[in-house]
XYZ file of C-alpha atoms in Angstrom:
740
model
C -12.242 -0.869 -40.417
C -10.297 2.174 -40.252
C -8.947 3.841 -37.484
C -9.408 7.435 -36.873
C -5.955 9.778 -36.483
C -6.878 10.390 -33.384
C -6.700 6.313 -32.703
C -3.154 6.310 -34.645
C -2.423 9.487 -32.175
C -3.337 7.597 -29.398
C -1.857 4.366 -31.106
C 1.512 5.976 -31.428
C 1.568 7.331 -27.677
C 1.104 4.805 -25.985
C 4.221 2.786 -27.629
C 6.450 3.130 -24.715
C 8.995 0.391 -23.575
C 9.102 -0.836 -19.450
C 12.360 0.545 -18.985
C 10.836 3.614 -18.211
C 7.936 4.425 -16.472
C 5.770 7.601 -17.459
C 3.307 8.594 -15.161
C 1.846 10.991 -17.919
C 0.747 8.318 -20.434
C -0.568 4.442 -20.353
C 2.145 3.053 -18.453
C 1.953 -0.528 -19.708
C 3.251 -1.520 -23.611
C 0.572 -2.212 -26.008
C 0.221 -5.696 -27.575
C 0.741 -5.747 -31.367
C 2.180 -2.567 -32.055
C 5.445 -2.082 -33.807
C 8.194 0.030 -32.521
C 8.382 3.986 -34.320
C 11.641 2.303 -35.592
C 10.393 -0.672 -36.935
C 8.815 -1.319 -40.340
C 5.458 -2.688 -40.297
C 4.700 -6.049 -40.982
C 3.935 -6.552 -44.740
C 5.286 -2.933 -45.990
C 7.268 -2.608 -48.953
C 9.884 -1.950 -46.324
C 9.525 -4.903 -44.794
C 10.342 -6.943 -47.021
C 14.154 -7.671 -48.527
C 14.953 -6.536 -51.130
C 14.717 -8.073 -54.700
C 17.245 -10.843 -55.674
C 17.964 -11.230 -51.583
C 17.153 -14.246 -49.912
C 15.632 -13.337 -47.046
C 17.992 -13.828 -43.569
C 16.423 -15.048 -40.315
C 13.322 -13.057 -39.861
C 12.677 -10.581 -36.371
C 9.858 -12.803 -35.759
C 11.928 -16.331 -35.238
C 13.690 -14.423 -33.229
C 11.474 -13.793 -31.132
C 10.158 -16.819 -30.772
C 13.924 -18.217 -30.035
C 14.299 -15.910 -27.235
C 11.119 -16.627 -25.275
C 11.986 -20.269 -25.444
C 15.487 -19.325 -24.004
C 13.422 -17.476 -21.487
C 11.253 -19.636 -20.402
C 13.136 -22.114 -20.093
C 15.718 -19.744 -17.719
C 13.035 -19.418 -15.846
C 11.879 -23.562 -15.729
C 15.389 -24.700 -14.467
C 15.719 -21.632 -12.101
C 12.176 -23.618 -10.464
C 13.171 -26.834 -10.184
C 16.739 -26.168 -9.102
C 15.017 -24.351 -6.262
C 12.318 -26.914 -6.054
C 14.838 -29.152 -5.690
C 16.785 -27.477 -2.151
C 13.792 -26.175 -1.526
C 12.334 -29.994 -0.635
C 15.889 -30.476 1.197
C 15.361 -27.288 4.341
C 13.492 -28.425 6.800
C 13.140 -28.994 10.982
C 13.638 -32.758 10.227
C 17.177 -34.521 9.885
C 16.360 -35.292 5.971
C 18.943 -34.372 3.285
C 19.054 -34.735 -0.064
C 20.118 -37.896 -0.064
C 17.078 -39.129 2.015
C 14.714 -37.275 -0.254
C 16.203 -38.509 -3.798
C 15.999 -42.140 -2.228
C 12.314 -41.263 -1.713
C 11.767 -40.377 -5.089
C 13.224 -43.253 -5.777
C 10.959 -46.116 -4.123
C 13.317 -45.843 -1.450
C 13.015 -44.387 2.110
C 11.769 -44.455 5.314
C 8.199 -44.084 6.277
C 9.803 -41.490 8.278
C 10.896 -39.786 5.325
C 7.470 -39.661 3.223
C 5.555 -38.325 6.065
C 7.753 -35.414 6.406
C 8.271 -35.121 2.489
C 4.999 -35.535 2.136
C 2.862 -34.369 4.668
C 4.980 -30.861 5.187
C 7.654 -30.048 2.414
C 5.926 -30.887 -0.919
C 2.512 -29.057 -0.002
C 4.967 -25.943 1.327
C 6.563 -26.349 -2.798
C 2.977 -27.419 -4.389
C 1.709 -23.687 -2.108
C 4.569 -21.931 -3.189
C 3.992 -23.007 -7.293
C 0.153 -22.106 -7.298
C 0.417 -19.108 -5.025
C 3.478 -17.631 -7.143
C 1.435 -18.996 -10.718
C -1.806 -16.885 -9.122
C 0.168 -13.727 -8.365
C 1.680 -13.490 -11.107
C -0.883 -13.581 -13.503
C -3.494 -11.875 -11.908
C -0.924 -8.984 -11.548
C -0.345 -8.878 -15.273
C -3.897 -9.059 -16.026
C -4.749 -6.308 -13.786
C -1.578 -4.118 -15.208
C -3.028 -4.969 -18.345
C -6.925 -3.865 -18.110
C -5.844 -0.792 -15.591
C -2.910 -0.342 -18.876
C -0.826 1.079 -15.503
C 2.179 -1.061 -14.105
C 1.393 -0.388 -10.559
C -1.050 -2.633 -10.273
C -1.549 -5.281 -8.935
C -3.171 -7.296 -6.091
C -0.887 -5.186 -3.596
C -2.308 -2.188 -4.855
C -5.644 -2.679 -5.764
C -6.632 -3.585 -2.214
C -7.531 -7.379 -3.342
C -5.269 -8.709 -0.792
C -6.349 -6.313 2.092
C -10.361 -6.687 1.472
C -9.985 -10.753 0.769
C -8.100 -10.700 4.208
C -10.468 -8.548 6.049
C -13.667 -10.269 4.704
C -11.383 -14.143 6.359
C -10.806 -12.054 9.562
C -14.674 -10.638 9.754
C -15.818 -14.126 8.933
C -13.679 -15.484 11.812
C -14.108 -13.580 14.284
C -17.763 -12.744 13.883
C -17.957 -16.589 14.064
C -20.174 -16.432 10.642
C -20.884 -19.005 8.620
C -21.587 -18.212 4.975
C -23.932 -20.871 2.976
C -22.212 -22.856 0.213
C -18.640 -19.859 0.817
C -15.645 -21.815 2.093
C -12.556 -19.254 2.548
C -11.995 -19.244 -0.977
C -15.986 -17.461 -1.239
C -15.286 -15.757 0.916
C -12.413 -14.334 0.120
C -13.160 -13.309 -3.691
C -16.294 -11.765 -2.402
C -14.067 -9.567 -0.285
C -11.259 -8.870 -2.881
C -13.670 -8.152 -5.390
C -15.361 -5.205 -3.544
C -11.796 -4.122 -2.821
C -10.608 -3.869 -6.548
C -13.931 -2.618 -7.774
C -13.635 -0.325 -5.532
C -9.771 0.852 -6.272
C -10.577 0.768 -9.763
C -14.006 2.457 -9.882
C -13.071 5.500 -7.739
C -9.721 5.578 -9.068
C -10.291 5.140 -13.034
C -8.093 1.888 -15.684
C -6.909 3.962 -18.534
C -3.419 4.783 -17.521
C -4.932 7.600 -15.401
C -1.109 7.501 -14.279
C 0.439 5.623 -11.218
C 0.796 7.912 -8.715
C -2.932 8.116 -8.400
C -3.277 4.375 -8.760
C -0.933 3.860 -6.042
C -3.060 6.680 -3.681
C -6.274 5.235 -3.867
C -4.712 1.340 -3.354
C -2.826 2.311 -0.360
C -5.238 4.758 1.094
C -8.257 2.113 0.617
C -6.316 -0.902 2.041
C -4.989 0.837 5.481
C -8.563 1.630 6.433
C -9.394 -1.837 5.597
C -6.172 -2.918 7.000
C -7.698 -0.440 10.337
C -10.746 -2.286 9.994
C -8.921 -6.030 11.038
C -6.651 -4.734 13.163
C -9.448 -4.017 15.621
C -11.677 -7.528 14.518
C -7.445 -8.638 15.752
C -7.577 -6.929 18.881
C -11.548 -7.179 20.054
C -12.224 -11.027 19.034
C -7.975 -11.815 19.908
C -9.271 -15.436 21.211
C -11.541 -15.606 17.768
C -8.721 -14.720 15.749
C -5.429 -16.255 17.019
C -2.601 -17.085 14.290
C -4.478 -14.914 11.628
C -1.773 -11.729 12.657
C 0.427 -13.810 11.473
C -1.750 -15.642 8.573
C -1.605 -12.120 7.078
C 1.474 -11.187 6.255
C 2.042 -14.527 4.004
C 2.935 -17.917 5.461
C 3.489 -20.684 2.747
C 2.715 -23.743 5.557
C 0.472 -26.377 4.502
C -0.964 -28.954 6.881
C -0.897 -31.944 3.922
C -2.122 -31.664 0.217
C -5.819 -30.036 1.290
C -5.883 -26.826 0.608
C -3.796 -27.524 -2.697
C -5.901 -30.081 -3.893
C -8.556 -27.659 -3.563
C -7.262 -24.524 -5.175
C -4.674 -25.626 -7.764
C -7.766 -26.581 -9.820
C -9.287 -23.412 -9.819
C -6.141 -21.262 -10.388
C -4.758 -23.687 -13.024
C -8.345 -23.586 -14.935
C -8.562 -20.131 -14.295
C -4.934 -19.914 -16.024
C -6.751 -21.265 -18.772
C -9.404 -19.049 -19.404
C -7.041 -16.362 -18.948
C -5.083 -17.548 -22.077
C -8.214 -18.219 -24.084
C -8.703 -14.475 -23.581
C -5.575 -13.817 -24.673
C -6.496 -11.940 -27.943
C -9.058 -9.851 -26.284
C -6.941 -8.944 -23.843
C -4.329 -7.760 -26.428
C -6.815 -5.797 -28.123
C -8.061 -3.842 -25.124
C -4.778 -2.984 -24.321
C -4.291 -1.186 -27.519
C -7.187 1.698 -25.961
C -11.192 1.612 -25.749
C -11.043 3.445 -28.577
C -8.919 0.722 -31.153
C -10.661 -2.130 -29.667
C -14.399 -1.039 -30.024
C -13.326 0.503 -33.902
C -12.611 -3.488 -33.591
C -15.681 -5.099 -32.681
C -14.681 -5.500 -28.826
C -16.520 -5.440 -26.096
C -13.940 -3.320 -23.649
C -16.866 -3.207 -20.769
C -17.360 -7.063 -20.623
C -13.480 -8.152 -21.535
C -12.292 -6.145 -18.897
C -15.296 -6.888 -16.218
C -14.517 -10.566 -17.114
C -10.452 -10.442 -16.768
C -10.873 -8.629 -13.461
C -13.346 -10.782 -11.691
C -10.874 -14.049 -12.479
C -8.025 -11.923 -11.786
C -9.304 -11.079 -8.158
C -10.058 -15.461 -7.931
C -6.957 -15.460 -8.673
C -5.545 -13.011 -5.443
C -8.700 -14.391 -3.657
C -7.512 -18.224 -4.170
C -3.710 -17.222 -3.139
C -5.360 -15.260 0.001
C -7.266 -18.444 0.951
C -4.209 -20.729 0.409
C -1.320 -18.652 2.375
C -2.918 -15.728 3.674
C -1.736 -12.165 1.189
C 1.409 -13.247 0.352
C 2.765 -9.118 -0.849
C 4.786 -7.725 -3.945
C 4.712 -10.766 -5.919
C 1.753 -9.826 -8.166
C 3.636 -6.211 -8.680
C 6.907 -7.570 -9.465
C 6.667 -10.827 -11.145
C 4.986 -9.357 -14.307
C 6.687 -5.733 -14.274
C 9.842 -8.051 -14.868
C 8.610 -9.410 -17.567
C 7.501 -6.360 -19.004
C 11.267 -4.958 -18.459
C 12.537 -7.992 -20.741
C 9.939 -6.444 -23.966
C 12.955 -4.820 -25.691
C 15.384 -7.858 -25.307
C 12.489 -10.786 -26.241
C 9.965 -9.328 -29.321
C 6.635 -11.314 -28.099
C 6.392 -10.789 -24.808
C 3.832 -8.139 -24.714
C 1.174 -10.275 -26.421
C -0.785 -11.632 -23.256
C -0.243 -15.668 -24.475
C 3.029 -15.003 -23.980
C 2.752 -12.440 -21.266
C 0.814 -14.560 -19.232
C 2.420 -17.966 -18.962
C 5.901 -16.323 -18.416
C 4.307 -13.526 -15.803
C 3.264 -17.226 -13.861
C 6.741 -18.831 -13.637
C 8.395 -15.234 -12.701
C 6.040 -15.472 -10.271
C 6.977 -19.049 -8.758
C 10.721 -18.636 -9.521
C 10.315 -15.196 -7.112
C 7.380 -16.980 -3.836
C 10.456 -19.942 -4.079
C 13.837 -17.820 -4.057
C 12.379 -15.910 -1.461
C 10.910 -19.237 0.828
C 14.381 -20.926 -0.119
C 16.480 -17.393 0.920
C 14.472 -17.360 4.676
C 14.710 -20.304 5.303
C 18.867 -20.084 4.303
C 19.456 -17.327 6.229
C 17.722 -17.593 9.873
C 17.393 -21.638 9.809
C 14.290 -23.744 9.222
C 13.332 -23.544 12.815
C 12.821 -20.077 13.114
C 11.642 -19.433 9.620
C 8.230 -21.607 10.432
C 7.441 -18.139 13.113
C 8.326 -15.654 10.207
C 5.407 -15.820 7.048
C 7.203 -15.782 3.330
C 5.126 -12.826 2.683
C 7.942 -11.129 4.751
C 10.448 -11.390 2.413
C 8.897 -10.511 -0.993
C 7.442 -7.541 0.606
C 10.989 -6.303 1.624
C 12.177 -7.282 -1.370
C 9.128 -5.798 -3.868
C 9.395 -3.062 -2.032
C 13.108 -2.407 -2.841
C 12.412 -3.311 -6.386
C 9.441 -0.444 -6.260
C 12.465 1.823 -4.528
C 14.767 0.991 -7.979
C 12.203 1.050 -11.058
C 10.364 4.533 -9.363
C 13.916 5.981 -9.410
C 13.240 5.292 -13.350
C 10.089 7.418 -13.473
C 10.047 10.269 -15.924
C 8.198 12.945 -14.117
C 6.246 16.020 -16.050
C 6.789 18.340 -13.214
C 2.705 18.683 -13.473
C 0.239 18.647 -10.390
C -0.977 15.042 -10.751
C -4.506 15.647 -9.572
C -7.384 18.660 -10.416
C -7.753 21.255 -7.509
C -9.720 20.222 -4.519
C -13.211 21.593 -3.793
C -12.369 24.902 -3.374
C -9.521 25.382 -4.436
C -9.967 27.701 -7.145
C -11.459 30.571 -5.283
C -10.701 31.536 -1.817
C -13.708 32.867 0.949
C -13.961 36.476 1.696
C -12.145 37.687 4.473
C -15.403 37.868 7.205
C -16.541 34.345 6.257
C -12.891 33.425 6.890
C -13.000 34.742 10.581
C -16.451 33.049 10.621
C -15.469 29.613 10.528
C -12.398 29.694 12.141
C -14.495 31.137 15.068
C -17.027 28.289 14.972
C -13.834 25.817 14.131
C -12.505 27.139 17.736
C -16.343 26.816 19.610
C -16.364 23.337 18.230
C -13.307 22.655 19.624
C -13.729 24.055 23.171
C -16.587 22.033 22.901
C -14.930 18.145 21.581
C -11.630 19.071 24.480
C -14.907 19.324 27.057
C -16.885 16.372 25.788
C -13.086 14.732 26.131
C -12.697 15.755 29.349
C -16.016 14.360 30.926
C -16.826 11.676 29.199
C -14.526 8.003 29.417
C -15.753 5.083 31.929
C -16.108 7.201 34.202
C -18.837 10.783 33.856
C -17.358 13.662 35.530
C -19.494 16.555 35.317
C -17.805 20.735 35.339
C -18.036 21.047 38.460
C -16.181 18.058 39.032
C -13.122 19.105 36.309
C -13.200 22.757 38.083
C -12.882 21.302 41.548
C -9.546 19.643 40.035
C -8.454 22.485 38.960
C -8.657 24.724 41.703
C -7.088 20.828 43.786
C -10.411 20.894 45.852
C -11.497 17.118 44.081
C -11.531 14.271 45.797
C -9.236 11.175 45.076
C -11.209 9.516 42.952
C -11.404 13.165 40.267
C -8.215 13.515 41.029
C -7.165 9.843 39.910
C -9.793 10.218 36.738
C -8.304 13.949 36.117
C -4.556 13.417 36.228
C -4.800 10.167 33.262
C -7.724 11.636 30.906
C -6.308 15.330 31.117
C -2.793 13.837 29.486
C -4.444 12.336 26.479
C -6.975 14.751 25.357
C -4.307 17.389 24.870
C -2.229 14.733 23.483
C -4.916 14.298 21.042
C -4.958 17.213 20.124
C -1.625 17.927 19.765
C -1.124 14.425 17.421
C -4.319 15.715 15.581
C -3.611 18.924 14.805
C 0.859 17.943 14.209
C -0.612 15.412 11.412
C -2.950 17.747 9.521
C -0.488 20.467 9.209
C 1.466 17.710 7.763
C -0.516 16.171 5.498
C -1.132 19.967 4.308
C 2.439 20.706 3.493
C 3.318 16.891 1.778
C -0.672 17.742 -0.350
C 1.129 21.095 -1.359
C 4.607 19.996 -2.453
C 3.026 16.671 -3.593
C 0.585 18.823 -6.006
C -1.526 16.178 -4.885
C -4.712 15.982 -2.466
C -4.751 12.109 -1.820
C -1.167 12.177 -0.391
C -0.738 12.052 3.504
C 2.098 11.307 5.924
C 2.519 7.857 6.012
C 2.990 8.081 2.042
C 6.525 8.779 2.077
C 7.780 6.826 5.286
C 7.529 8.870 7.921
C 5.006 6.568 9.477
C 6.266 3.060 8.676
C 9.999 4.459 10.095
C 8.601 5.718 13.237
C 6.786 2.140 14.366
C 9.422 0.654 13.233
C 11.513 2.134 15.490
C 9.348 2.208 17.757
C 8.225 -1.516 18.141
C 11.932 -2.479 17.905
C 12.504 -1.216 21.135
C 9.362 -2.727 22.288
C 9.349 -6.163 21.566
C 13.427 -6.067 21.460
C 14.596 -4.036 25.069
C 10.837 -4.507 26.662
C 11.504 -3.344 30.217
C 12.629 0.591 28.773
C 10.542 3.185 29.247
C 7.919 5.555 27.238
C 11.698 7.389 26.262
C 13.231 5.211 24.732
C 10.042 4.182 22.539
C 9.916 7.426 21.646
C 13.650 7.940 20.585
C 13.604 5.155 18.487
C 10.585 6.243 17.229
C 12.489 9.850 16.220
C 14.751 7.795 14.554
C 13.481 6.106 12.457
C 11.471 8.884 10.864
C 14.294 10.709 10.372
C 15.818 7.496 9.105
C 13.256 6.906 6.418
C 12.704 9.751 5.541
C 17.027 10.032 4.704
C 16.470 6.954 2.775
C 12.872 8.889 0.387
C 14.700 12.197 0.330
C 18.329 10.651 -0.711
C 16.227 8.250 -3.401
C 13.798 10.919 -4.956
C 17.154 13.635 -5.593
C 17.262 12.654 -8.922
C 15.583 15.303 -11.009
C 14.842 17.826 -8.216
C 12.449 15.833 -5.577
C 9.823 15.337 -8.175
C 6.407 14.695 -6.407
C 5.341 11.188 -8.562
C 9.113 10.303 -7.022
C 8.538 11.268 -4.366
C 5.417 9.149 -3.404
C 6.368 5.612 -5.429
C 9.801 5.326 -2.927
C 8.067 6.785 -0.079
C 5.542 3.865 -0.855
C 8.076 1.644 -1.228
C 10.260 2.060 2.107
C 6.204 2.068 3.882
C 6.047 -1.271 2.728
C 9.537 -2.641 3.721
C 9.031 -0.943 6.957
C 5.755 -2.898 7.481
C 7.420 -5.788 6.706
C 9.550 -5.326 9.190
C 7.191 -4.542 11.866
C 5.665 -7.576 11.014
C 8.161 -9.810 12.077
C 9.580 -8.187 15.269
C 5.987 -8.792 16.107
C 5.842 -12.657 15.250
C 9.217 -13.595 16.719
C 8.235 -11.507 19.860
C 5.647 -13.306 22.959
C 2.198 -12.564 23.298
C 2.243 -9.304 26.035
C 4.449 -7.634 23.731
C 2.913 -8.406 20.274
C -0.293 -6.303 22.314
C 1.874 -3.128 23.066
C 2.732 -3.474 19.683
C -0.050 -3.826 17.380
C -1.712 -0.893 20.895
C 1.230 1.455 19.605
C 0.556 0.397 15.828
C -2.940 1.564 16.637
C -2.113 4.724 17.631
C -2.975 5.085 21.368
C -3.232 8.023 23.955
C -3.489 5.020 26.502
C -0.826 5.858 29.770
C 0.039 9.156 28.617
C 1.254 11.857 31.133
C 1.831 15.728 30.409
C 5.987 14.657 29.980
C 5.216 12.781 27.120
C 3.985 16.042 25.059
C 7.272 16.985 25.459
C 8.636 15.606 22.018
C 4.608 17.443 20.364
C 5.006 20.738 22.108
C 8.351 21.586 20.803
C 8.029 20.886 17.120
C 4.675 22.666 16.967
C 6.562 25.410 18.329
C 9.586 24.754 16.104
C 7.607 24.803 13.437
C 4.594 26.223 12.363
C 6.593 29.914 12.986
C 8.115 28.331 9.729
C 5.370 27.248 7.636
C 3.473 30.959 8.526
C 7.009 32.333 6.945
C 6.125 29.954 3.947
C 2.893 29.922 3.632
C 3.651 32.073 0.287
C 6.082 28.949 -1.170
C 3.311 26.574 -0.282
C 0.961 28.145 -2.111
C 3.478 28.598 -5.110
C 4.043 25.103 -5.141
C 0.999 23.806 -4.926
C 0.483 24.989 -8.528
C 3.482 23.858 -10.871
C 7.640 24.045 -11.061
C 7.784 26.758 -13.421
C 5.632 29.068 -11.652
C 7.846 29.746 -8.413
C 10.752 29.047 -10.381
C 9.876 32.201 -12.138
C 9.419 34.384 -9.025
C 12.207 33.357 -8.022
C 11.614 30.808 -5.452
C 14.449 27.496 -4.992
C 11.587 24.690 -5.749
C 14.696 22.095 -4.460
C 15.483 23.500 -1.641
C 11.672 24.601 -0.666
C 10.092 21.607 -1.251
C 12.958 19.605 0.823
C 12.681 22.316 3.912
C 9.159 22.025 3.458
C 9.033 18.017 3.355
C 12.066 17.921 6.584
C 8.857 20.196 8.691
C 6.315 18.425 7.656
C 8.849 15.027 8.565
C 8.924 16.574 12.181
C 5.889 16.675 12.605
C 4.952 13.259 11.745
C 7.956 12.284 13.788
C 6.519 13.943 17.140
C 2.723 12.727 16.309
C 4.414 9.492 16.112
C 5.876 8.951 18.786
C 3.595 10.397 21.095
C 0.813 8.448 20.416
C 1.114 6.268 17.707
C 0.041 5.761 14.512
C -2.474 7.948 13.312
C -3.834 7.434 9.931
C -6.083 9.624 7.722
C -5.780 12.866 9.420
C -3.127 14.453 7.525
C -5.030 12.946 4.454
C -8.570 13.999 5.595
C -7.988 17.360 7.560
C -5.841 19.641 4.204
C -8.409 17.861 2.362
C -11.848 19.525 4.065
C -10.009 22.390 5.322
C -9.495 23.559 1.536
C -13.091 22.916 0.735
C -13.902 24.881 3.500
C -11.768 27.824 3.226
C -9.985 27.710 0.129
C -6.292 26.788 -1.141
C -4.310 29.727 0.081
C -2.212 28.323 3.205
C -2.720 31.352 5.162
C -5.945 30.376 6.063
C -5.476 26.936 5.175
C -2.744 25.821 8.078
C -4.834 27.366 10.893
C -8.019 25.408 9.905
C -6.624 22.259 8.860
C -4.708 22.215 12.157
C -7.945 23.365 14.359
C -10.148 20.412 11.852
C -7.164 17.737 13.157
C -7.419 18.150 16.527
C -10.957 18.006 16.823
C -10.959 14.547 14.437
C -8.598 12.803 16.406
C -9.251 14.560 20.029
C -12.932 12.902 18.962
C -11.968 10.061 17.844
C -9.918 9.037 20.944
C -13.463 9.785 22.876
C -15.964 7.794 20.941
C -12.731 4.965 21.044
C -12.586 5.221 24.855
C -16.410 5.481 25.844
C -18.764 2.952 23.414
C -17.312 0.081 25.009
C -16.341 1.511 28.038
C -13.770 0.043 30.315
C -12.650 -1.548 27.574
C -11.110 0.571 25.063
C -10.342 1.251 20.799
C -6.912 2.687 20.042
C -8.040 6.198 18.105
C -5.837 5.269 15.244
C -8.481 2.815 14.346
C -11.517 5.412 15.301
C -9.714 8.045 13.098
C -9.985 5.067 10.248
C -12.945 4.091 10.698
C -14.350 7.703 10.730
C -11.847 8.829 8.161
C -12.258 6.729 5.402
C -16.248 7.442 4.017
C -15.027 10.949 3.738
C -12.178 9.163 1.961
C -14.387 7.243 -0.353
C -16.473 10.434 -1.224
C -13.085 12.684 -1.569
C -11.998 9.209 -3.867
C -15.049 10.133 -5.964
C -15.346 13.337 -6.420
C -11.826 13.921 -6.956
C -12.202 11.437 -10.596
C -15.322 12.947 -11.676
C -13.361 16.569 -11.297
C -10.557 14.653 -13.297
C -12.733 13.441 -16.702
C-alpha cells in the first residue's frame, strides 16, 4: 500500500538524531527510515556503478559496529561483576572469590558469596535489564526521549502501592509484592500518558505531567510513612532503591518474569518499529497501533514493577540507559531498530547500575554503603546526565502549551472587583476558622480577650502557638502562588511551578544538611541554609540555561535535573542520620508550620515587601513574556534580562517560603492556574487574586492537618498536595483537550 504525501511528510519530519533534541517534533528517531543523504535501498543511486565491484555494504559495517558495541558492554559488565564480587563487609579478597569459583574456599566464603554478594550482583543485573528495556520501550511508544519509569511516575505509583499495603496491613489475594507494585505502576503510567498524550507531544509537557503526578503520589506516600512509622519501618530507605538482598529468593522469583517479558518485547520488535514511525504510517501497513501500544506499555510497566519489588525504585536508569544508546544511532547504524535497541539498552542498564553500585562502595566503603541506597548514586548521575542533555535542547521560542482557561479574555472591572472582594471575605473567614480550630477549640471572645491582653493562661498559650502558624501559612501560600504565577508566565507553561526549577530542592537540601549534620542549631541557621541552598540551585540552573537566552524549555528541563539531584542528596543525608533527626527532616520536608513564632516570619515578610512592588511594576512585561519572545522584543522589552530578573523575584519568594515553613507543593501550580480561569491572564489582576488563593489554600490545609487527627498533626505541605492532586488531574485533562 502506498503512503500519502502527508504520511511521507510526517515520516520525513520524524528523522532526527539524538545528538540534538527538539521539543517541537518527535524526540526519538524512527526505525527503518533512511537519512536525507542516504539513498533508499533498491534505488539506482544505491547500487554501485556498472562494471565496478561492490564495496563493503553499510549494513555490514553497521552490524560490525553493533557487535563491537555489544562486546564492549559485555566486557564492562564482566569486569564490573568481578570487582563487585570482591566488595563487601566481610574480610574476603579477590583470591578467596576465585578459589570458591574453582571449587575451593571455606564454608564461610561460600556463605558470604552465595547469600550476600552474588544475590546483590544478580539483583543489579535483573534490575538493570528491566529498567533499561522498560525505558527504551516507553520512549518508543511515547515517541519522547524523556519517557521513562521515572518521568511517567511508574516508580512513584509502585512505591505508593507497596507502602499503602504495608501501612494498612492489607493482604491482596493471589497478588504478591510484585503484583501490587505492577498495579500501582500501571495505574500511574496510564494516568500520565492519558493526561499528557503521546505521539511526540513535547518533552516539557511529559516531564511536567509525570513530575507533578509523581509529586502527588510521593506526598501521599510520605503521609503514610509518617502516620504508620512502625508498619512502614525501613521503607523510606528502600524507597530510594537499595540492591541489598537476603539470599536468592527475590532474584529467582522475578528473574524469570523479567526474562520472559524481554523475550515478548523482542518478538514485538518489528511491530514496535512500525508503530514508532507514526500512527498513520503504521495503520497504513495494517498495524493495530492501539493494541501494540497498550501491550508494550503493559510489559514495560511489568518490568518496572518487577524492579521496584526487588530493589525499590531506582532512579534514572530507565531514562539514561536507552537515551545513551540512542545517542549512538549515528555511529552504529541499525541501532534504532528495536531488535538491536532492546538488548543493547538492557546491557547499558546493567552496566550503569553495576557501575553505580561499585562506585558507591568504593567511595564510602562497604560498611557505610549498607545504609546508603544505590538509587541515590543513580539519581545523582542521572540528574547530571539530564542537565547535559537539556543543554542541547533545540528550542523554538514558542509557547509550550495552549492558553489556559480564561486566558483569551479577561473579565469586566466590576466582576474583577467583586471577585477580589469575595476572595478577601473568604480569606478572612479561613484565617478566622484557622485561629479557632485545632486540638483546642476557641471562641471569638477568647481571641478578642487575647488581643486585649485579658485572656487566661490556657487561651494565651494556645494563641501564642497558633497565631504565628496561621500567619506563616497564609504568607507562605501567597508567596508560593506569586512565585508560581511568575514562573508560569516566564516559562509560558501552566504546568510549571517553583519546585520544577530546583528552588525547592536546593532549599530543602540546605535545611536538611543543617538538621542532620548540626542538629543543635536553631531555626535561623536552618532558614539561612535553606536560603543559601535555594540561591545555589537557582544559580546552577540559570548558568546552565543561559545558552540561547534562558529558553523556557531548557530552563524547565535543567531545573528538573537539579531538583532530582537535590532530592537524592537529601535522601542520602536522611538515611545516614539518627531516627530523631530523620523524623525532624521528614516533617520539615513535608511543609510544617509547627513551632513557628512571629520572629520566624521575618524572611517571608521581607521577601513580600521587596518583591511585590517589583512585580506590580513588571506586570506588563509578564503579560508580554507569557505570549512569545518576539512580541516583547518588537516592543523594546529586553527578554533575557527581564526573564532573569523575574525569575530572581520568584526565587526570593520561594526561598523565603521554604525557609519559613518547609517544602509545600502544588500551591505554585494550582493557584495561578485557578486565577487565570477566574479573572483572565492579565497580571495586574492575576497577581492579587493568586496571592489570596494561595494564602487561603495553605491556611486551610494547615487547619485541616492539625484538626482531623488532633492531637496528632499532618504537615500543611502534605495536605496541599493531597488537596491539589484532584485539581491537577483535571487541569492536565483540560490542557490536553485544548492542545488537541
